[in-house]
PDB file of C-alpha atoms in Angstrom:
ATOM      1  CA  UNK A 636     104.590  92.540 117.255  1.00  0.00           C
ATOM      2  CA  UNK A 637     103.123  95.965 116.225  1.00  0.00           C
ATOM      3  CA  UNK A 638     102.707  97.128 111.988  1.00  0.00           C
ATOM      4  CA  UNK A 639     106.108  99.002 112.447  1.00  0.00           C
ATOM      5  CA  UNK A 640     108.214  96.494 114.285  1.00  0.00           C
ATOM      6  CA  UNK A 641     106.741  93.880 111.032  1.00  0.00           C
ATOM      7  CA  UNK A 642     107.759  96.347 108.746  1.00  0.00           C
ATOM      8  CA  UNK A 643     111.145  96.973 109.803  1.00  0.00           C
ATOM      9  CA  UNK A 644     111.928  93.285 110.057  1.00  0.00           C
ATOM     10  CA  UNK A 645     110.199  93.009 107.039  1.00  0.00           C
ATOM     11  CA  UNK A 646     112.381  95.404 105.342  1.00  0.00           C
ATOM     12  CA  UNK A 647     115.460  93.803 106.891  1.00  0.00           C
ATOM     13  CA  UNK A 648     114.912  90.297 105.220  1.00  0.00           C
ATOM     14  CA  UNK A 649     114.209  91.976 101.889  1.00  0.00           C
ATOM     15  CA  UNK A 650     117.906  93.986 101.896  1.00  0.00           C
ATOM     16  CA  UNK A 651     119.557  90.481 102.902  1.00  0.00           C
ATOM     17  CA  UNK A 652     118.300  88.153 100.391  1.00  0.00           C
ATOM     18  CA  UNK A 653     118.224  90.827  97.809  1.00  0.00           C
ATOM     19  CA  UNK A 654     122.173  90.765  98.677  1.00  0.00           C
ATOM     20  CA  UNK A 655     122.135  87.065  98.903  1.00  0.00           C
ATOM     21  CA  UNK A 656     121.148  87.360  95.006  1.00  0.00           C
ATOM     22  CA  UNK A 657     123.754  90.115  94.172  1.00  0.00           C
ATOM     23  CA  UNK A 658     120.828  93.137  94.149  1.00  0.00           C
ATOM     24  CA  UNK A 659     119.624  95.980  95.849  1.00  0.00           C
ATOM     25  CA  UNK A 660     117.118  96.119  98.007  1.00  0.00           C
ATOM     26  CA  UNK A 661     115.476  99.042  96.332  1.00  0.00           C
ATOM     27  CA  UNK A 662     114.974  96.812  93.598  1.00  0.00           C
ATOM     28  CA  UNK A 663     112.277  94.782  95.028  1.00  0.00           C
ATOM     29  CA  UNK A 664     109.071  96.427  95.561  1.00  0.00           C
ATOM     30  CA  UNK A 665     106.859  95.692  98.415  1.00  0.00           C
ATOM     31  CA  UNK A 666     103.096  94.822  97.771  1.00  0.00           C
ATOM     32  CA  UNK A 667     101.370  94.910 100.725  1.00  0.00           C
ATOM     33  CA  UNK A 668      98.102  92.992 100.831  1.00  0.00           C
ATOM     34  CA  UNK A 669      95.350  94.158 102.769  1.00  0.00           C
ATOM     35  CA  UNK A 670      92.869  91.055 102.325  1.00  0.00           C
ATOM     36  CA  UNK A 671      92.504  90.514 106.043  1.00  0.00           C
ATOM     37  CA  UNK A 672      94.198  94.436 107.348  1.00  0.00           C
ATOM     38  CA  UNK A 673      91.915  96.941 108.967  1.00  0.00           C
ATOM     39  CA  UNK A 674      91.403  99.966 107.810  1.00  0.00           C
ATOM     40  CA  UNK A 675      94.234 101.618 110.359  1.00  0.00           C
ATOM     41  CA  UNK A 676      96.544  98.907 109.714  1.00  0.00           C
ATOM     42  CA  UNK A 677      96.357 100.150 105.833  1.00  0.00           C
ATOM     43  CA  UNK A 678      97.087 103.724 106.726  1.00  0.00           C
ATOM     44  CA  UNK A 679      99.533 103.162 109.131  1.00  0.00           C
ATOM     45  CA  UNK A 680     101.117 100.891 106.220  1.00  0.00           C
ATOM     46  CA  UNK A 681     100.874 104.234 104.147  1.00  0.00           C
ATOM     47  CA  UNK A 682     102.909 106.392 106.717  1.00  0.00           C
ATOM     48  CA  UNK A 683     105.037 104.331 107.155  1.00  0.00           C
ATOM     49  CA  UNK A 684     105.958 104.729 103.162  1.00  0.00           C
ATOM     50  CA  UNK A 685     104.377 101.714 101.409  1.00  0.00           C
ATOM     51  CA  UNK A 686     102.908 102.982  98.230  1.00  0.00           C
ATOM     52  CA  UNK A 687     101.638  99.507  97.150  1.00  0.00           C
ATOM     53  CA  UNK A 688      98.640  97.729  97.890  1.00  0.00           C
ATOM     54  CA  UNK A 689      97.512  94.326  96.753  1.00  0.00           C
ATOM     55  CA  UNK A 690      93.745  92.933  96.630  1.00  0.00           C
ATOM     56  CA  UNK A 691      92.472  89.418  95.463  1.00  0.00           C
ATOM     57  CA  UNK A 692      88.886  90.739  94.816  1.00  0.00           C
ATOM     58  CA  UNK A 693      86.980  92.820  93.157  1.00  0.00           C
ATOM     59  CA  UNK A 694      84.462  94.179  95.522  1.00  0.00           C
ATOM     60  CA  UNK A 695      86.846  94.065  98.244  1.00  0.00           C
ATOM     61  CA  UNK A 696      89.117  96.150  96.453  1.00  0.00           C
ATOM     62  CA  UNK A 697      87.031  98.493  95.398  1.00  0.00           C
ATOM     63  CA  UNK A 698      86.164  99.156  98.838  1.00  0.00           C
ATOM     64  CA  UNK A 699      89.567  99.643  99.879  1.00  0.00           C
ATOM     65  CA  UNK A 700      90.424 101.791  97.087  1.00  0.00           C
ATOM     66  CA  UNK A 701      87.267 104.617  98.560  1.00  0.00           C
ATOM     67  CA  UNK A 702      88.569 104.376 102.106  1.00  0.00           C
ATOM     68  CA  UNK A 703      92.222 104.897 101.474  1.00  0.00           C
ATOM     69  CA  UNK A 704      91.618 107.727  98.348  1.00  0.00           C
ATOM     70  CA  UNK A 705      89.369 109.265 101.627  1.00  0.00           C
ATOM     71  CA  UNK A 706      92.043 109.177 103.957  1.00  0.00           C
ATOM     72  CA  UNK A 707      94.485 110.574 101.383  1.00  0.00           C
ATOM     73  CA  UNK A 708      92.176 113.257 100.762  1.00  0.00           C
ATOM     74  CA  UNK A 709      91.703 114.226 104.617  1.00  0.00           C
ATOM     75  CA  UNK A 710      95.387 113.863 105.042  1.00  0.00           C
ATOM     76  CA  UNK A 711      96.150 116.506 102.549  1.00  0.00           C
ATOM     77  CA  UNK A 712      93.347 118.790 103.804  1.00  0.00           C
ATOM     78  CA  UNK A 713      95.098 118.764 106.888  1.00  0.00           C
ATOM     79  CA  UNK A 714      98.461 119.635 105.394  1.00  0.00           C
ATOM     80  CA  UNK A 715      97.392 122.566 103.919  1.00  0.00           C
ATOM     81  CA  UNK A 716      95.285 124.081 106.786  1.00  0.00           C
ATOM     82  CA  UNK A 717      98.757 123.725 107.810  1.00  0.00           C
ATOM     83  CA  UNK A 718     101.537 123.742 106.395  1.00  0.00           C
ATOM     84  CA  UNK A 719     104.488 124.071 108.946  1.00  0.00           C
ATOM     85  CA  UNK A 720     103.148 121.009 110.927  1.00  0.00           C
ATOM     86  CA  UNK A 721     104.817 117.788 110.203  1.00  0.00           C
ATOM     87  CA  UNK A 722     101.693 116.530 108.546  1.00  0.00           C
ATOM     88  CA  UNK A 723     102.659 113.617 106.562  1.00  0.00           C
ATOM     89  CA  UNK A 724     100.778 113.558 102.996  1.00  0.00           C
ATOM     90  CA  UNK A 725     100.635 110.826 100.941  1.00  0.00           C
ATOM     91  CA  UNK A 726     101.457 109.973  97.199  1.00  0.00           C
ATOM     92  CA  UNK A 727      98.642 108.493  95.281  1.00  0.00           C
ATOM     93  CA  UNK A 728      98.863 104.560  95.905  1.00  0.00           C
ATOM     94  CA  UNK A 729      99.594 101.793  93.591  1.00  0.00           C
ATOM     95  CA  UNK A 730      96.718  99.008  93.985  1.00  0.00           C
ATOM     96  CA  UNK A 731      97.450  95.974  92.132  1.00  0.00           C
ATOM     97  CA  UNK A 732      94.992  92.942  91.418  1.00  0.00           C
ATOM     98  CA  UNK A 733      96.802  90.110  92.738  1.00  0.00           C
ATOM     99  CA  UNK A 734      93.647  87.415  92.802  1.00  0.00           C
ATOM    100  CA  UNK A 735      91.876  85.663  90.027  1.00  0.00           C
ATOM    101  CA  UNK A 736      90.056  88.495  87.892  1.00  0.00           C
ATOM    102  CA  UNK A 737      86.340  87.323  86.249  1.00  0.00           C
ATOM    103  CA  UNK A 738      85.810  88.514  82.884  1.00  0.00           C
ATOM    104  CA  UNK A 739      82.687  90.410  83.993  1.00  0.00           C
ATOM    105  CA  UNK A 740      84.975  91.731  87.030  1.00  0.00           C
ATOM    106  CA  UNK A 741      87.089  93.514  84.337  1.00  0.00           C
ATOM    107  CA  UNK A 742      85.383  96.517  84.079  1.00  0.00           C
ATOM    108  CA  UNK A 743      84.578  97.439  88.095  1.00  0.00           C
ATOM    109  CA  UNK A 744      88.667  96.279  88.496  1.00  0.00           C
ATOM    110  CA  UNK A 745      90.172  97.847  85.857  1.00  0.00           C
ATOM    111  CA  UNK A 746      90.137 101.583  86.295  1.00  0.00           C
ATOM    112  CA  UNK A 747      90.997 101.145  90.286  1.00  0.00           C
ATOM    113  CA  UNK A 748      94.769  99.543  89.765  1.00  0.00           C
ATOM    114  CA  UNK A 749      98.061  99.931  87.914  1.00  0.00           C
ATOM    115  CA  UNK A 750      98.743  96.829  87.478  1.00  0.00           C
ATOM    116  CA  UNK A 751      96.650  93.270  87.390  1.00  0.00           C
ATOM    117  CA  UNK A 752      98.895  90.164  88.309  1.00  0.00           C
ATOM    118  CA  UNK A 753      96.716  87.723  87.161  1.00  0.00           C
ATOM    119  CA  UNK A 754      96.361  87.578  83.353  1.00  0.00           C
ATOM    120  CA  UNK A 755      95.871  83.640  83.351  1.00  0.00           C
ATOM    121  CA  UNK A 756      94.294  82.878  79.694  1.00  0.00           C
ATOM    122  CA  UNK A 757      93.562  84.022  76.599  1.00  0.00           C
ATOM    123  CA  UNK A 758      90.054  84.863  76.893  1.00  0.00           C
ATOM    124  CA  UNK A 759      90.614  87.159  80.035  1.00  0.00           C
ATOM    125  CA  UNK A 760      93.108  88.904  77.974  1.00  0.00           C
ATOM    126  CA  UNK A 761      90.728  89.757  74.853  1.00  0.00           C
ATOM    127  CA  UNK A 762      88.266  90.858  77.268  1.00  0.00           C
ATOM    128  CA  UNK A 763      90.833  93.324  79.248  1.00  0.00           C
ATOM    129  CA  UNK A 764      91.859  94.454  75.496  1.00  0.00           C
ATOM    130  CA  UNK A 765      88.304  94.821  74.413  1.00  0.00           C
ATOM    131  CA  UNK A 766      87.422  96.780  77.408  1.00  0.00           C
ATOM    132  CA  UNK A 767      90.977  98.938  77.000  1.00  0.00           C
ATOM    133  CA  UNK A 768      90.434  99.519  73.429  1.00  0.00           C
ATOM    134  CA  UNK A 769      86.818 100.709  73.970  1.00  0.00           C
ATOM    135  CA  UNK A 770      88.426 103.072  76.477  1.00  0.00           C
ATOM    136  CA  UNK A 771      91.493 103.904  74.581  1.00  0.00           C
ATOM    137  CA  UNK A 772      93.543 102.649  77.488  1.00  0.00           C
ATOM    138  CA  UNK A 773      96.335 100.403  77.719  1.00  0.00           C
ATOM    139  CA  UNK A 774      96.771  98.177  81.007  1.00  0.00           C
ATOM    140  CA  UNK A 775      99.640  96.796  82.375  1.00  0.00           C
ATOM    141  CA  UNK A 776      99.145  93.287  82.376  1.00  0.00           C
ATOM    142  CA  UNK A 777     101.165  90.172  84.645  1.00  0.00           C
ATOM    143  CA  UNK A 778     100.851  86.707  83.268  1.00  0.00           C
ATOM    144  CA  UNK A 779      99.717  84.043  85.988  1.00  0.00           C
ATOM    145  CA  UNK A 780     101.847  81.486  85.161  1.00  0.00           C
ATOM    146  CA  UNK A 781     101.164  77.837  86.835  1.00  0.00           C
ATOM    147  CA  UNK A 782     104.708  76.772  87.190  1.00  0.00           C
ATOM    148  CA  UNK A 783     104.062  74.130  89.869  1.00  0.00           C
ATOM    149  CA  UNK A 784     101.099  72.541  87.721  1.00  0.00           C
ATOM    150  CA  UNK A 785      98.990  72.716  90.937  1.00  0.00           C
ATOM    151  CA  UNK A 786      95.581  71.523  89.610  1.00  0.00           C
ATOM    152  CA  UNK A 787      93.267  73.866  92.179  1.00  0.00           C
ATOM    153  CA  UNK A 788      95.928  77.151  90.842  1.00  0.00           C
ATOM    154  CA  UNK A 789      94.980  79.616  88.411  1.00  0.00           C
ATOM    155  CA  UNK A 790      98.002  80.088  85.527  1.00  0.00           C
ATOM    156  CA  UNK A 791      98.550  79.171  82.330  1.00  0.00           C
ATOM    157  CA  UNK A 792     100.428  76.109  82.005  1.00  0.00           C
ATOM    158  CA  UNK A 793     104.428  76.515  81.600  1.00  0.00           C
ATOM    159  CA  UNK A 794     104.791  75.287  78.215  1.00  0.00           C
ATOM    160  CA  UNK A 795     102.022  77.800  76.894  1.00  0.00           C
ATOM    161  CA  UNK A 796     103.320  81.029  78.564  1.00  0.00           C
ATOM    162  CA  UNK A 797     105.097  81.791  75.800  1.00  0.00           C
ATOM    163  CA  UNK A 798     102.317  81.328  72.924  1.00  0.00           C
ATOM    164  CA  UNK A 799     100.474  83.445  74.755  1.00  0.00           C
ATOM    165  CA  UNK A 800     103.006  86.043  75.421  1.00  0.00           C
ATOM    166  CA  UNK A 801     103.021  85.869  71.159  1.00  0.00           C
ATOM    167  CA  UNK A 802      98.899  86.549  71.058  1.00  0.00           C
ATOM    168  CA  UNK A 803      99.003  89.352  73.654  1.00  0.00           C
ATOM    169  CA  UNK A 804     101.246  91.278  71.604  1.00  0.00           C
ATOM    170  CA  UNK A 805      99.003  91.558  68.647  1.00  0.00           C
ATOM    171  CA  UNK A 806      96.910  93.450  71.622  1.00  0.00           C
ATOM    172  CA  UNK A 807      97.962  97.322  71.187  1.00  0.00           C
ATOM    173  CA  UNK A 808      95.800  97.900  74.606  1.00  0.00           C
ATOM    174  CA  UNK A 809      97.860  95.799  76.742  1.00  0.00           C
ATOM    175  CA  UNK A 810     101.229  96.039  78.173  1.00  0.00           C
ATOM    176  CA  UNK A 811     102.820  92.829  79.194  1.00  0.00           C
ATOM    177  CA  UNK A 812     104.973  93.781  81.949  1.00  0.00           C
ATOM    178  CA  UNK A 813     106.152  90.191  83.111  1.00  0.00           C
ATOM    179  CA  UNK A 814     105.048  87.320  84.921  1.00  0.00           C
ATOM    180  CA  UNK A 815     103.678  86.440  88.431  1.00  0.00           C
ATOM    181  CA  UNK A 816     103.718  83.231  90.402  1.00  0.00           C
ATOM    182  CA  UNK A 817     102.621  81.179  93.483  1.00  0.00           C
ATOM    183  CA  UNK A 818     104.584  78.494  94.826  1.00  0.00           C
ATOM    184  CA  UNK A 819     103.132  75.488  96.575  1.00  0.00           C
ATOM    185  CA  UNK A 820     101.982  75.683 100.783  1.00  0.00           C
ATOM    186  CA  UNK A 821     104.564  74.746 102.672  1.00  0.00           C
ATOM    187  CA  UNK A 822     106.495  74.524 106.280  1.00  0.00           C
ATOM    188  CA  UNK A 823     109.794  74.651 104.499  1.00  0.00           C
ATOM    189  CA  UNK A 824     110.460  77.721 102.457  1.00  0.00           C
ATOM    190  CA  UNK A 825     113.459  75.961 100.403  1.00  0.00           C
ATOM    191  CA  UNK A 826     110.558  73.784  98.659  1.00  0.00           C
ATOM    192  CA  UNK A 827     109.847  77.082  96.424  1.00  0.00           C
ATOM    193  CA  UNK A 828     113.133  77.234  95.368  1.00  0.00           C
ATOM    194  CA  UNK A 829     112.097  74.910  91.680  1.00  0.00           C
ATOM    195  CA  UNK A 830     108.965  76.613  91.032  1.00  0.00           C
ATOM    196  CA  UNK A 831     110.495  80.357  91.454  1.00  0.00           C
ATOM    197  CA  UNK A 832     113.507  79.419  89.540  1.00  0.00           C
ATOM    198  CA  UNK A 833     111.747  77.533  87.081  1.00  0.00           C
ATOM    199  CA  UNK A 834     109.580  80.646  86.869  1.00  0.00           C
ATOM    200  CA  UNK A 835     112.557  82.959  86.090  1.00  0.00           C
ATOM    201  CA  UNK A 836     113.545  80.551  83.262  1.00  0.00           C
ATOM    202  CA  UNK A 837     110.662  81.307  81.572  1.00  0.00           C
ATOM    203  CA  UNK A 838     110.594  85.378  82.673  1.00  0.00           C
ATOM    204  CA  UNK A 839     113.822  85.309  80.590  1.00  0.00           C
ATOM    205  CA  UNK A 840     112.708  82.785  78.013  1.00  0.00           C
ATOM    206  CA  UNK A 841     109.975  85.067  76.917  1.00  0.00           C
ATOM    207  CA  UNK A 842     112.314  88.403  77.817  1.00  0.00           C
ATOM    208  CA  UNK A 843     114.277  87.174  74.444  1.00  0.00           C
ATOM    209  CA  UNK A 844     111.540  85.539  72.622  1.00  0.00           C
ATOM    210  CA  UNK A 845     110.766  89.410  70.508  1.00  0.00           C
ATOM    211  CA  UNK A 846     107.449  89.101  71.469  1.00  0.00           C
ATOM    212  CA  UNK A 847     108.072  91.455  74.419  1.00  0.00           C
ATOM    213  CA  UNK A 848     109.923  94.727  74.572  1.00  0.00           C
ATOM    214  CA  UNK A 849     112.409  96.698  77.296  1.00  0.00           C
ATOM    215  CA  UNK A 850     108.724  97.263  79.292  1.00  0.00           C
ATOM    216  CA  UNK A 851     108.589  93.313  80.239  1.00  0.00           C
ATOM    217  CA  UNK A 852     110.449  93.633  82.911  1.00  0.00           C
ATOM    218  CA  UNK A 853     108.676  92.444  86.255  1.00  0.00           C
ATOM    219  CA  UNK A 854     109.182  89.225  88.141  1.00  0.00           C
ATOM    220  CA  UNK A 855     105.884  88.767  90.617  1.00  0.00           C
ATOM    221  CA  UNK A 856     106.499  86.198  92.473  1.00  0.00           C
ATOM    222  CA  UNK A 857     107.024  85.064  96.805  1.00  0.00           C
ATOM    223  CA  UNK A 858     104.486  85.485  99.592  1.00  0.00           C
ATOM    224  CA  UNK A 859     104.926  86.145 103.635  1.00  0.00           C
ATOM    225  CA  UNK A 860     106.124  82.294 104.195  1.00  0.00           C
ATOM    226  CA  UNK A 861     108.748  82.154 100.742  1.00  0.00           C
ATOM    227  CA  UNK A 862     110.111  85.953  99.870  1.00  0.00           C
ATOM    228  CA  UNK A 863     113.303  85.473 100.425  1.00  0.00           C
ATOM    229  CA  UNK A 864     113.611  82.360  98.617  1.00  0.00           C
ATOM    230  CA  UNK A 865     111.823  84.399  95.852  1.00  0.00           C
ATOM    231  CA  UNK A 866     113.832  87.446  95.843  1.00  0.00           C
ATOM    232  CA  UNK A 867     116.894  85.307  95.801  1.00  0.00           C
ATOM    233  CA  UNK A 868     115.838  83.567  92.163  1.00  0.00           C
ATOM    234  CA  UNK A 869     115.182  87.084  90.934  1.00  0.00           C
ATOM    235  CA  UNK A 870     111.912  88.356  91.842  1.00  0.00           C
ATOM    236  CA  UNK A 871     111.653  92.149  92.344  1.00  0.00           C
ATOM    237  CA  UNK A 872     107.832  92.117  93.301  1.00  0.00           C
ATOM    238  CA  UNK A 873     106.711  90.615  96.394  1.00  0.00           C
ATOM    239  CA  UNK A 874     103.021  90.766  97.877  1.00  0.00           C
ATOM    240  CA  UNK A 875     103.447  90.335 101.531  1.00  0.00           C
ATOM    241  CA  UNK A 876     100.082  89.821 103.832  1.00  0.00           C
ATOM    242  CA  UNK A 877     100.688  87.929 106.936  1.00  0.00           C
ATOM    243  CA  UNK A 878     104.430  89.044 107.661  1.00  0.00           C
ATOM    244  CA  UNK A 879     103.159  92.586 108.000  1.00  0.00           C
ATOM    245  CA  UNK A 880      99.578  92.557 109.620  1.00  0.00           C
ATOM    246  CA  UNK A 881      99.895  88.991 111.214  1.00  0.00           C
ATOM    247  CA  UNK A 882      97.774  85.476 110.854  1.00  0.00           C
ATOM    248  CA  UNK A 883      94.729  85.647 109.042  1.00  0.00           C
ATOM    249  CA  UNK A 884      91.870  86.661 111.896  1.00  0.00           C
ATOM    250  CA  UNK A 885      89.749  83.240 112.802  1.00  0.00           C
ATOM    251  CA  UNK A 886      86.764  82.855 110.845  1.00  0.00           C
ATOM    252  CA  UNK A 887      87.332  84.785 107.980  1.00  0.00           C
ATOM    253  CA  UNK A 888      86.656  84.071 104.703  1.00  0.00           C
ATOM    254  CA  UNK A 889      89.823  82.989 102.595  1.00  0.00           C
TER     255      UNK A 889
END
């Protein structure tokens, strides 16, 4: 199956379970993650109106980030040498860090995304507000909760998320903007169903808790094999690899 044949299935399974769950399905936004895409598969993503991009790591994203920004660039060059053609020209994209962010990662990640998914303790969020307030910045920030209590998972643990939703709000440089999630591997999609609405439990528990305000308001959670189950138990972010740009290429590194 070619990128747009993907897509448009893709897009087809997001407007039915959003409807399954009583919403639209422009209220789920599409992160597409280019871990294992090439370079055209990316672009072609772009044209084909995907405005966000996900990366698990740092050095991998920022290498993404220069090729895209480039192709942007040439793309707009090429509008305005002319500007009857058809030429389509890209928005700035949206990259979001959706893998496990190092302290001493924070400051080559940081300026490079809107968003980082993967605010998992306490420490990482001092150093993100250290770096922000030496900046005079303020990042939008995802909690990485560990709702299945998988032992190998990054997350804080379910019981905690809120305490920590009550510490990073004494942090005027960050912007908790809601939670993300991973469910377990598996064959059968229905066995996410617990953790993701286990996971909106505590989206809402903390959405009332005062620690947060109208800005807390974004559910990150399903992946190419559970989406539907996710968007179903209220998630309205989704960071979609394989079911766009196919299996993960043999021999790679994960």
């Amino acid at each position: 199956m070619d990128l747009e044949d993907a897509y448009a299935q893709v897009c087809d399974r997001i407007a039915s379970a959003a409807q399954r769950g009583g919403r639209r399905a422009e209220d789920v936004v599409l992160v597409a993650v280019t871990k294992y895409a090439t370079v055209d598969q990316i672009q072609k993503t772009l044209e084909l109106g995907v405005m966000d991009f996900g990366e698990s790591k740092g050095q991998h994203l920022a290498q993404r980030v220069a090729q895209i920004d480039e192709f942007i660039q040439r793309k707009q060059q090429l509008a305005a040498a002319a500007p009857r053609s058809k030429q389509l020209v890209p928005e700035q994209v949206r990259w979001h860090m959706i893998g496990h962010l190092q302290r001493n990662k924070v400051k080559q990640v940081v300026p490079l995304v809107s968003l980082v998914h993967s605010v998992d303790s306490l420490r990482l969020a001092e150093e993100l507000h250290n770096y922000a307030s030496r900046h005079d910045l303020t990042i939008d920030i995802l909690m990485q909760v560990n709702t299945a209590g998988e032992a190998q998972k990054s997350g804080v643990a379910a019981p905690a998320a809120i305490h920590l939703a009550e510490q990073i709000d004494t942090m005027m440089h960050l912007r908790l903007r809601g939670l993300m999630a991973m469910a377990p591997y598996s064959d059968n999609p229905e066995d996410a169903r617990p953790v993701f609405s286990r996971t909106r439990e505590i989206f809402e528990d903390i959405r009332s808790s005062g620690y947060v305000d109208e800005a807390f308001n974004v559910l990150s959670m399903g992946m190419s094999g559970d989406f539907e189950i996710a968007i179903e138990e209220g998630a309205n972010v989704i960071r979609l690899g394989s079911a766009l740009y196919g299996p993960k290429p043999a021999g790679s590194e994960d």
